[in-house]
Amino acid sequence: MDICDLAPPYIRAIAPYQPGKPISELAREMGLREEAIIKLASNENPLGVSPRARRAIQDVLDGLARYPDGNGFELKQALSARYGVAQESIVLGNGSNDVLELAARAFLTPRDSAVYSQHAFAVYPLVVQAIGAAGIEVPARDFGHDPDAMLRAVRANTRLVFIANPNNPTGTMIRAARLEAFLSALPQQMLVVLDEAYNEYVAPELRADSLAWLARFPNLVLTRTFSKVYGLAGLRVGCAFAAPDVADLMNRVRQPFNVNSVSLAAAAAALGDADFVRRSFELNLVGMKQVTDGLTRLGLDYIRSHGNFVSFKVEDAPGVYDRLLRLGVIVRPIASYGMPDYLRVTIGLESENARFLECLEQALAV
Ligand SMILES: *Cc1c(COP(=O)(O)O)cnc(C)c1O
């Protein structure tokens, strides 16, 4: 007997998540110096770690022999003050990936189903499949979520609906009024996980007042992350806001110390670094124009993005990806998102964007 046959078929069928290639790995594979490589593959903040978070990390090092605060009081207090959400409504996670999984673990069984969109964030099908629940993928419209089709797709056994707004890897966004209408129309006996990982990159006038929706929709779970604009992807911190009873259930299934002390301290400090967030937003705004103008100059189509990345169409995406790697530029192939003709690039520093565009021009000219 194969020992792996002991695992349920739905576990054996999981296709592993494909992360962006780490700089160290490319350096090893190609014999390149790490300093010669730019990584624009994981939507990380090109400005690095905020100075305030860096200081908070230093300050916490002496206490590392102790377990973290399993309730994350200080970070919850900071989030509560910042967003006007009661601490009982907050769930902290080892990255927002963790809280996405907690929602699935708390609310799905193998008899249930979850709805998400084609081309949506890859973690949704993963966490659903890990439970053995049925994933219902709804065809996208112009690469974005189609709320009407998602409404029609829900079944009697649907317990979770995932929406990424803006979505990764397409950068598409559902406008606030549309999303609000969707939440109103959706049967209340299912949860909606609204993943706002890129919220801080959205133009202020387009940002939904999603926190205010929590009071009206007890089935809403909002998720945010410290991995993107807050520049702490390596520390893994994210959170969910939900009705207190929903948050309570999610908290019961998490590991008691799922967020470590360094991450808790860094995240609380980063949340207060408004200057860093503003600089990150502005850099992205200018960089997005630089990159999309460059793509246009190269005659390439791209999907208009509301995040800190943009997906563009090329002939022979695997070949272009590979040639970019050889030039020391890491972008993200998104064939696993059902977009085999596209590559996704993260907006970097001005110099990184310029180098990406130069290398892309070379990679296309074969
Ligand atoms: C990057 C990203 C996240 C963040 O994941 P973390 O686990 O918080 O690093 C969440 N959702 C989407 C859609 C993302 O692209």
Coordinates of C-alpha atoms and ligand atoms in Angstrom, one line a residue:
M1 CA 0.0 0.0 0.0
D2 CA 1.1 3.5 -0.7
I3 CA 1.1 5.5 2.5
C4 CA -0.2 8.5 0.7
D5 CA -3.4 6.6 -0.1
L6 CA -4.2 7.3 3.6
A7 CA -4.7 11.0 2.8
P8 CA -8.1 11.9 1.4
P9 CA -8.3 12.2 -2.4
Y10 CA -9.1 15.9 -2.1
I11 CA -5.8 16.5 -0.3
R12 CA -3.8 14.4 -2.8
A13 CA -5.4 16.5 -5.6
I14 CA -4.2 19.8 -4.2
A15 CA -2.0 21.7 -6.7
P16 CA 0.7 23.4 -4.6
Y17 CA 0.7 27.2 -4.5
Q18 CA 3.4 28.6 -6.8
P19 CA 5.1 31.6 -5.1
G20 CA 7.2 34.2 -6.8
K21 CA 10.8 32.9 -7.3
P22 CA 13.0 34.1 -4.4
I23 CA 16.0 36.2 -5.3
S24 CA 18.4 33.7 -3.6
E25 CA 17.0 30.8 -5.6
L26 CA 17.5 32.6 -9.0
A27 CA 21.0 33.6 -7.9
R28 CA 21.8 30.0 -7.1
E29 CA 20.3 28.7 -10.3
M30 CA 21.9 31.2 -12.7
G31 CA 25.1 31.9 -10.9
L32 CA 24.0 35.6 -10.6
R33 CA 24.9 38.0 -7.7
E34 CA 21.8 38.7 -5.6
E35 CA 22.4 42.4 -5.9
A36 CA 22.1 42.1 -9.7
I37 CA 18.6 40.7 -9.4
I38 CA 15.3 42.5 -9.2
K39 CA 12.2 40.8 -7.9
L40 CA 8.9 42.2 -9.1
A41 CA 7.0 39.0 -8.6
S42 CA 5.2 39.1 -5.3
N43 CA 3.6 42.6 -5.0
E44 CA 6.0 43.5 -2.2
N45 CA 6.7 47.1 -1.1
P46 CA 9.8 48.3 -3.0
L47 CA 10.5 50.8 -0.2
G48 CA 11.1 48.0 2.2
V49 CA 10.3 48.1 5.9
S50 CA 9.0 51.3 7.4
P51 CA 11.4 53.0 9.8
R52 CA 8.9 52.8 12.7
A53 CA 8.4 49.1 12.2
R54 CA 12.2 48.6 12.1
R55 CA 12.5 50.3 15.5
A56 CA 9.7 48.3 17.0
I57 CA 11.4 45.1 15.8
Q58 CA 14.6 46.1 17.5
D59 CA 12.8 46.9 20.7
V60 CA 11.1 43.5 20.9
L61 CA 14.2 41.3 20.4
D62 CA 15.1 41.1 24.1
G63 CA 11.7 39.6 24.9
L64 CA 11.9 36.8 22.4
A65 CA 12.4 34.0 25.0
R66 CA 8.8 34.6 25.9
Y67 CA 5.7 33.4 24.1
P68 CA 3.9 36.2 22.2
D69 CA 0.6 37.7 23.5
G70 CA -1.8 35.1 22.1
N71 CA -4.5 37.6 21.9
G72 CA -2.4 40.2 20.2
F73 CA -3.8 42.9 22.5
E74 CA -1.6 45.8 21.4
L75 CA -2.1 45.2 17.7
K76 CA -5.8 44.8 18.1
Q77 CA -5.9 48.0 20.1
A78 CA -4.1 49.8 17.3
L79 CA -6.4 48.3 14.7
S80 CA -9.4 49.1 16.8
A81 CA -8.4 52.7 17.2
R82 CA -7.5 53.1 13.6
Y83 CA -10.6 51.5 12.0
G84 CA -13.2 51.9 14.7
V85 CA -13.8 48.2 15.0
A86 CA -14.3 46.5 18.4
Q87 CA -11.4 44.3 19.4
E88 CA -13.9 41.4 19.7
S89 CA -14.4 41.8 15.9
I90 CA -10.7 41.3 15.0
V91 CA -9.0 38.1 14.1
L92 CA -5.2 38.2 13.6
G93 CA -3.4 35.8 11.3
N94 CA 0.0 34.7 10.2
G95 CA -0.5 36.7 7.0
S96 CA -4.0 37.2 5.7
N97 CA -3.7 33.8 4.1
D98 CA -4.0 32.4 7.6
V99 CA -7.3 34.2 8.2
L100 CA -8.7 33.1 4.8
E101 CA -8.0 29.6 5.9
L102 CA -9.5 30.2 9.4
A103 CA -12.8 31.3 7.6
A104 CA -12.8 28.1 5.6
R105 CA -11.9 25.9 8.7
A106 CA -14.6 27.5 10.8
F107 CA -17.4 27.5 8.3
L108 CA -16.9 24.8 5.7
T109 CA -17.4 21.0 5.8
P110 CA -16.9 18.5 3.0
R111 CA -20.7 18.7 2.4
D112 CA -20.5 22.5 1.7
S113 CA -19.4 24.6 -1.2
A114 CA -17.7 28.0 -1.7
V115 CA -17.9 30.4 -4.5
Y116 CA -15.1 32.4 -6.0
S117 CA -14.3 33.9 -9.4
Q118 CA -12.2 32.7 -12.2
H119 CA -8.7 34.4 -12.2
A120 CA -9.2 35.2 -8.4
F121 CA -6.5 34.8 -5.8
A122 CA -5.2 31.3 -5.8
V123 CA -5.5 30.8 -2.0
Y124 CA -9.3 30.6 -2.2
P125 CA -9.5 27.3 -4.0
L126 CA -6.6 26.0 -2.0
V127 CA -8.3 26.5 1.4
V128 CA -11.6 25.2 0.2
Q129 CA -10.0 22.1 -1.3
A130 CA -8.0 21.5 1.9
I131 CA -11.4 21.0 3.7
G132 CA -12.8 18.8 1.0
A133 CA -15.6 21.3 0.2
A134 CA -16.7 22.0 -3.3
G135 CA -15.2 25.0 -5.0
I136 CA -17.4 26.8 -7.5
E137 CA -15.5 28.9 -9.9
V138 CA -17.6 31.5 -11.6
P139 CA -16.5 32.8 -15.0
A140 CA -14.9 36.2 -14.9
R141 CA -16.1 39.2 -17.0
D142 CA -13.4 41.2 -18.6
F143 CA -11.0 39.5 -16.2
G144 CA -12.9 40.8 -13.2
H145 CA -15.4 39.4 -10.8
D146 CA -19.0 39.2 -12.2
P147 CA -21.2 39.7 -9.1
D148 CA -24.4 38.8 -10.9
A149 CA -23.0 35.5 -12.1
M150 CA -21.6 34.9 -8.6
L151 CA -25.1 35.5 -7.2
R152 CA -26.5 33.0 -9.6
A153 CA -23.8 30.5 -8.8
V154 CA -24.5 30.1 -5.1
R155 CA -26.2 26.8 -4.1
A156 CA -28.2 25.7 -1.0
N157 CA -25.0 24.3 0.5
T158 CA -22.8 27.4 -0.2
R159 CA -21.3 28.7 3.0
L160 CA -18.6 31.0 1.8
V161 CA -18.1 33.5 -1.0
F162 CA -14.6 34.9 -1.6
I163 CA -14.1 38.3 -3.3
A164 CA -10.8 40.0 -3.8
N165 CA -11.2 43.7 -4.3
P166 CA -8.9 44.7 -6.0
N167 CA -8.3 41.3 -7.3
N168 CA -4.9 39.7 -7.8
P169 CA -3.5 38.9 -10.4
T170 CA -5.9 40.9 -12.6
G171 CA -5.9 44.2 -10.7
T172 CA -9.6 44.6 -11.5
M173 CA -12.0 46.2 -9.0
I174 CA -15.7 46.0 -8.3
R175 CA -17.1 49.5 -7.7
A176 CA -18.4 50.2 -4.2
A177 CA -22.1 50.6 -5.1
R178 CA -22.0 47.3 -7.1
L179 CA -20.4 45.5 -4.2
E180 CA -22.9 46.9 -1.7
A181 CA -25.8 45.8 -4.0
F182 CA -24.2 42.3 -4.2
L183 CA -23.9 42.0 -0.4
S184 CA -27.6 43.1 -0.1
A185 CA -28.7 40.6 -2.7
L186 CA -26.8 37.6 -1.3
P187 CA -28.7 35.2 1.0
Q188 CA -27.6 36.0 4.5
Q189 CA -26.9 32.3 5.4
M190 CA -23.5 32.4 3.9
L191 CA -20.4 34.4 4.7
V192 CA -18.7 36.8 2.3
V193 CA -15.0 37.1 2.7
L194 CA -14.0 40.4 1.2
D195 CA -10.2 40.4 0.7
E196 CA -8.9 44.0 0.6
A197 CA -5.2 43.2 0.5
Y198 CA -4.6 46.1 -1.9
N199 CA -7.1 48.6 -0.3
E200 CA -4.4 51.2 0.5
Y201 CA -3.3 51.3 -3.2
V202 CA -6.8 52.1 -4.4
A203 CA -7.5 55.7 -5.4
P204 CA -9.2 57.3 -2.4
E205 CA -12.3 58.3 -4.3
L206 CA -12.8 54.6 -5.4
R207 CA -12.3 53.1 -2.0
A208 CA -15.5 51.4 -0.6
D209 CA -16.5 52.3 3.0
S210 CA -16.3 48.6 3.6
L211 CA -15.7 48.9 7.4
A212 CA -19.1 50.6 7.7
W213 CA -20.7 47.6 6.0
L214 CA -19.8 45.4 8.9
A215 CA -22.6 46.9 11.0
R216 CA -25.1 46.1 8.2
F217 CA -23.9 42.7 7.1
P218 CA -23.3 40.3 9.9
N219 CA -22.1 37.7 7.4
L220 CA -19.3 39.9 6.1
V221 CA -15.6 39.1 6.8
L222 CA -13.2 41.8 5.7
T223 CA -9.5 40.9 5.4
R224 CA -6.5 43.2 5.3
T225 CA -2.8 42.5 5.3
F226 CA 0.5 44.0 6.4
S227 CA 2.3 42.3 3.5
K228 CA 1.6 44.9 0.8
V229 CA 1.6 48.6 1.5
Y230 CA 2.9 48.1 5.1
G231 CA 6.0 46.4 3.8
L232 CA 6.0 43.4 6.1
A233 CA 5.5 40.4 3.8
G234 CA 8.3 38.5 5.4
L235 CA 6.8 38.7 8.9
R236 CA 3.4 37.3 7.9
V237 CA 0.7 39.4 9.5
G238 CA -2.9 39.9 8.4
C239 CA -6.2 40.4 10.0
A240 CA -9.9 39.9 9.6
F241 CA -12.8 42.1 10.8
A242 CA -16.1 40.4 11.3
A243 CA -19.1 40.3 13.6
P244 CA -17.9 39.3 17.1
D245 CA -19.5 35.9 17.0
V246 CA -18.0 35.2 13.6
A247 CA -14.6 36.4 14.8
D248 CA -14.9 34.3 17.9
L249 CA -15.4 31.1 15.8
M250 CA -12.4 32.0 13.6
N251 CA -10.3 32.6 16.7
R252 CA -11.2 29.2 18.1
V253 CA -9.7 27.3 15.2
R254 CA -6.5 29.3 15.0
Q255 CA -3.3 28.2 16.6
P256 CA -2.9 29.9 20.0
F257 CA 0.2 31.8 19.0
N258 CA -0.4 32.2 15.3
V259 CA 1.2 35.6 15.1
N260 CA 4.7 35.9 16.6
S261 CA 6.0 38.8 18.8
V262 CA 8.1 40.4 16.2
S263 CA 5.3 40.5 13.8
L264 CA 2.8 41.8 16.3
A265 CA 5.1 44.7 17.3
A266 CA 6.1 45.5 13.8
A267 CA 2.5 45.6 12.5
A268 CA 1.3 47.9 15.3
A269 CA 4.2 50.3 14.5
A270 CA 3.7 50.1 10.7
L271 CA 0.0 50.9 11.2
G272 CA 1.0 54.2 12.7
D273 CA 3.5 55.1 10.0
A274 CA 1.1 57.2 7.9
D275 CA 4.1 58.9 6.2
F276 CA 5.5 55.5 5.0
V277 CA 2.0 54.5 3.6
R278 CA 1.7 57.8 1.8
R279 CA 5.1 57.5 0.2
S280 CA 4.4 54.0 -0.8
F281 CA 1.1 55.0 -2.4
E282 CA 2.6 57.9 -4.3
L283 CA 5.5 55.8 -5.5
N284 CA 3.1 53.3 -6.8
L285 CA 1.0 55.9 -8.6
V286 CA 4.0 57.2 -10.5
G287 CA 5.5 53.8 -11.0
M288 CA 2.2 52.4 -12.4
K289 CA 2.2 55.2 -15.0
Q290 CA 5.9 54.5 -15.8
V291 CA 5.3 50.8 -16.3
T292 CA 2.0 51.0 -18.2
D293 CA 3.3 53.8 -20.5
G294 CA 6.3 51.5 -21.1
L295 CA 4.1 48.5 -21.9
T296 CA 2.1 50.7 -24.3
R297 CA 5.3 51.8 -26.0
L298 CA 6.3 48.2 -26.5
G299 CA 2.9 47.6 -28.1
L300 CA 1.6 45.3 -25.3
D301 CA -1.9 45.1 -23.9
Y302 CA -2.3 45.2 -20.2
I303 CA -5.3 45.0 -17.7
R304 CA -5.8 48.2 -15.9
S305 CA -4.9 47.7 -12.3
H306 CA -5.9 49.2 -9.0
G307 CA -3.2 47.4 -7.1
N308 CA 0.6 47.6 -7.0
F309 CA 1.1 45.3 -10.0
V310 CA -0.1 45.0 -13.5
S311 CA -0.7 41.9 -15.8
F312 CA 0.2 42.2 -19.4
K313 CA -0.2 40.1 -22.5
V314 CA 2.7 38.7 -24.4
E315 CA 3.2 36.0 -27.0
D316 CA 5.1 33.1 -25.5
A317 CA 4.8 34.1 -21.8
P318 CA 6.9 31.2 -20.6
G319 CA 9.7 32.1 -23.0
V320 CA 9.6 35.8 -22.0
Y321 CA 9.5 34.9 -18.3
D322 CA 12.5 32.7 -18.8
R323 CA 14.5 35.3 -20.8
L324 CA 13.7 37.9 -18.1
L325 CA 15.0 35.5 -15.4
R326 CA 18.3 35.2 -17.4
L327 CA 18.5 39.0 -17.3
G328 CA 18.0 38.9 -13.6
V329 CA 14.4 40.2 -13.5
I330 CA 11.8 38.1 -11.7
V331 CA 8.2 38.6 -12.7
R332 CA 5.2 36.2 -12.2
P333 CA 3.8 33.8 -14.7
I334 CA 0.1 33.4 -14.1
A335 CA -0.8 30.4 -16.2
S336 CA -2.0 28.7 -13.0
Y337 CA -4.6 31.5 -12.8
G338 CA -6.0 30.5 -16.2
M339 CA -4.0 33.3 -17.9
P340 CA -1.3 31.5 -19.8
D341 CA -0.6 34.5 -22.2
Y342 CA -0.1 36.9 -19.3
L343 CA 2.7 37.9 -17.0
R344 CA 2.3 39.9 -13.8
V345 CA 4.8 42.6 -12.8
T346 CA 4.9 44.4 -9.5
I347 CA 5.5 48.1 -9.5
G348 CA 8.9 48.7 -8.1
L349 CA 11.3 51.7 -7.6
E350 CA 11.7 53.9 -10.6
S351 CA 15.1 52.3 -11.4
E352 CA 13.6 48.8 -11.1
N353 CA 10.7 49.7 -13.4
A354 CA 13.1 51.1 -15.9
R355 CA 15.3 48.1 -15.8
F356 CA 12.2 45.8 -16.1
L357 CA 11.1 47.7 -19.3
E358 CA 14.5 47.5 -20.8
C359 CA 14.9 43.8 -20.2
L360 CA 11.4 43.2 -21.4
E361 CA 12.2 44.9 -24.6
Q362 CA 15.2 42.6 -25.0
A363 CA 13.2 39.5 -24.0
L364 CA 10.6 40.3 -26.6
A365 CA 13.1 40.8 -29.4
V366 CA 13.9 37.2 -30.2
Ligands
LIG1 C1 -0.9 39.3 -1.4 C2 -2.3 39.0 -1.1 C3 -2.8 38.7 0.1 C4 -1.9 38.8 1.3 O1 -1.5 37.6 1.8 P1 -0.6 37.6 3.1 O2 -0.8 36.2 3.6 O3 -1.3 38.6 4.0 O4 0.8 37.9 2.8 C5 -4.1 38.5 0.3 N1 -5.0 38.5 -0.7 C6 -4.6 38.8 -2.0 C7 -5.6 38.9 -3.0 C8 -3.2 39.0 -2.2 O5 -2.8 39.3 -3.4

